[in-house]
Coordinates of C-alpha atoms in Angstrom, one line a residue:
M632 CA 96.2 23.3 57.8
K633 CA 94.9 26.8 55.2
Y634 CA 92.2 24.0 54.2
A635 CA 91.3 24.3 58.3
M636 CA 91.7 28.1 58.7
L637 CA 89.3 29.0 56.0
T638 CA 86.7 26.5 56.1
R639 CA 86.5 27.5 60.6
Q640 CA 86.6 31.3 58.3
W641 CA 83.2 30.1 56.3
V642 CA 81.8 28.5 58.4
F643 CA 82.3 31.5 61.1
F644 CA 80.7 33.6 58.6
L645 CA 77.7 31.2 58.1
A646 CA 77.0 30.5 61.1
I647 CA 76.4 34.6 61.9
A648 CA 75.2 35.6 57.7
A649 CA 72.9 32.5 58.3
P650 CA 70.6 33.8 60.4
V651 CA 70.6 37.9 60.1
A652 CA 70.2 37.0 55.7
C653 CA 66.2 35.0 57.0
L654 CA 65.4 38.2 58.8
P655 CA 64.4 39.7 56.4
G656 CA 61.9 36.6 55.3
C657 CA 61.2 35.0 58.6
S658 CA 57.2 35.3 57.4
G659 CA 58.0 34.5 54.0
G660 CA 57.7 37.5 52.1
R661 CA 54.2 37.9 53.7
P662 CA 53.5 40.9 55.3
T663 CA 53.2 41.2 59.2
G664 CA 51.3 43.1 62.2
S665 CA 51.3 43.1 65.3
V666 CA 48.4 41.9 67.9
S667 CA 47.9 43.6 71.5
G668 CA 45.0 42.5 74.3
T669 CA 43.9 41.3 76.6
V670 CA 42.7 37.7 78.4
T671 CA 40.2 37.7 81.2
L672 CA 38.7 34.7 82.7
G673 CA 35.1 36.0 84.3
G674 CA 36.1 39.5 83.6
S675 CA 38.5 39.4 85.1
P676 CA 42.6 39.7 84.2
L677 CA 44.0 36.5 83.6
T678 CA 47.1 37.6 85.1
A679 CA 49.8 34.9 84.6
G680 CA 49.4 32.6 81.3
L681 CA 50.3 31.9 77.9
V682 CA 48.6 33.2 74.6
L683 CA 48.6 30.4 71.3
F684 CA 48.2 31.9 67.9
S685 CA 49.1 28.7 65.5
N686 CA 47.5 29.2 61.7
Q687 CA 48.0 25.8 60.8
A688 CA 47.5 26.6 56.8
T689 CA 50.4 28.1 57.1
G690 CA 52.5 26.3 60.1
V691 CA 52.9 29.0 61.5
G692 CA 53.0 29.6 65.5
V693 CA 53.4 32.0 68.4
T694 CA 53.0 32.5 72.1
A695 CA 53.0 35.6 74.0
E696 CA 52.6 36.0 78.0
L697 CA 50.9 37.2 79.8
D698 CA 51.8 39.9 82.2
A699 CA 50.2 40.6 85.7
S700 CA 47.3 42.6 84.2
G701 CA 46.3 40.2 81.9
R702 CA 47.7 42.3 78.6
Y703 CA 49.7 40.2 76.3
E704 CA 51.5 41.7 72.6
I705 CA 52.9 40.3 69.9
E706 CA 55.4 42.8 67.7
A707 CA 55.6 41.2 64.5
I708 CA 53.2 38.3 63.2
P709 CA 52.3 37.4 59.6
T710 CA 48.5 38.5 58.5
G711 CA 46.0 35.3 58.3
E712 CA 43.9 33.3 60.4
Y713 CA 44.6 31.6 63.9
Q714 CA 43.0 28.9 66.1
V715 CA 44.0 30.3 69.9
A716 CA 44.3 29.0 72.8
I717 CA 45.5 30.1 76.3
E718 CA 48.0 27.1 78.7
P719 CA 48.6 28.3 81.4
P720 CA 52.4 29.0 82.5
P721 CA 55.1 27.1 83.1
L722 CA 56.2 25.8 85.9
P723 CA 59.4 27.4 87.8
A724 CA 62.6 24.8 87.0
P725 CA 63.4 22.4 90.2
H726 CA 65.6 24.8 92.0
E727 CA 63.2 28.2 92.0
M728 CA 61.0 25.7 93.6
D729 CA 60.7 27.5 96.8
Q730 CA 61.9 30.6 96.0
A731 CA 58.6 30.6 93.5
R732 CA 55.1 31.0 94.2
V733 CA 53.7 28.3 92.0
P734 CA 50.7 30.1 89.6
R735 CA 47.5 28.4 90.3
D736 CA 46.1 27.1 86.9
N737 CA 42.0 28.0 86.9
I738 CA 41.8 28.4 83.1
P739 CA 38.9 25.4 81.8
P740 CA 40.7 22.6 80.0
K741 CA 38.7 23.3 77.2
Y742 CA 40.5 27.3 76.1
K743 CA 43.5 24.8 76.3
N744 CA 43.7 23.2 72.9
L745 CA 44.0 24.7 70.5
Q746 CA 40.7 22.1 69.3
T747 CA 38.3 22.7 71.2
S748 CA 39.0 26.4 72.3
A749 CA 36.7 28.4 70.0
L750 CA 39.2 30.9 70.4
T751 CA 40.3 32.5 66.7
A752 CA 42.4 36.0 66.0
I753 CA 42.0 36.9 62.2
V754 CA 45.7 39.2 61.9
E755 CA 45.7 41.6 59.7
P756 CA 48.7 44.1 58.5
R757 CA 48.8 46.2 60.9
A758 CA 48.3 47.0 64.9
N759 CA 45.3 44.6 66.1
T760 CA 43.5 44.8 69.3
I761 CA 42.3 40.7 69.5
D762 CA 40.7 40.4 73.9
F763 CA 39.6 36.7 74.7
A764 CA 37.1 36.6 77.1
L765 CA 37.4 33.3 78.7

């Protein structure tokens, strides 16, 4: 019984301590920067969608949601060169379909794939503004 209590305490401790201990080193000790910008399609803001940043060399991938003015923001991302893709927003859950208006997917197919989008971004250890005109 005493052993079971000790084990539960350690499991609880590790469940709390491990994620907290990772926070300072989640970027692998690499410097980070922030990124914000606007995505436009044909000169008008893209008002719904996701911006995907992927660094193939490090395996880092980050996603940011576009707001109603076409803006996105990533507060902390490891520095480096990223391939970028723009995807439509996820569909609402089935139980939300009656309430939500399904956004129109007008993003050209080539921009939805990291390999074909030709969009790139270089993140430096500072505040970066990177706009994408589709």
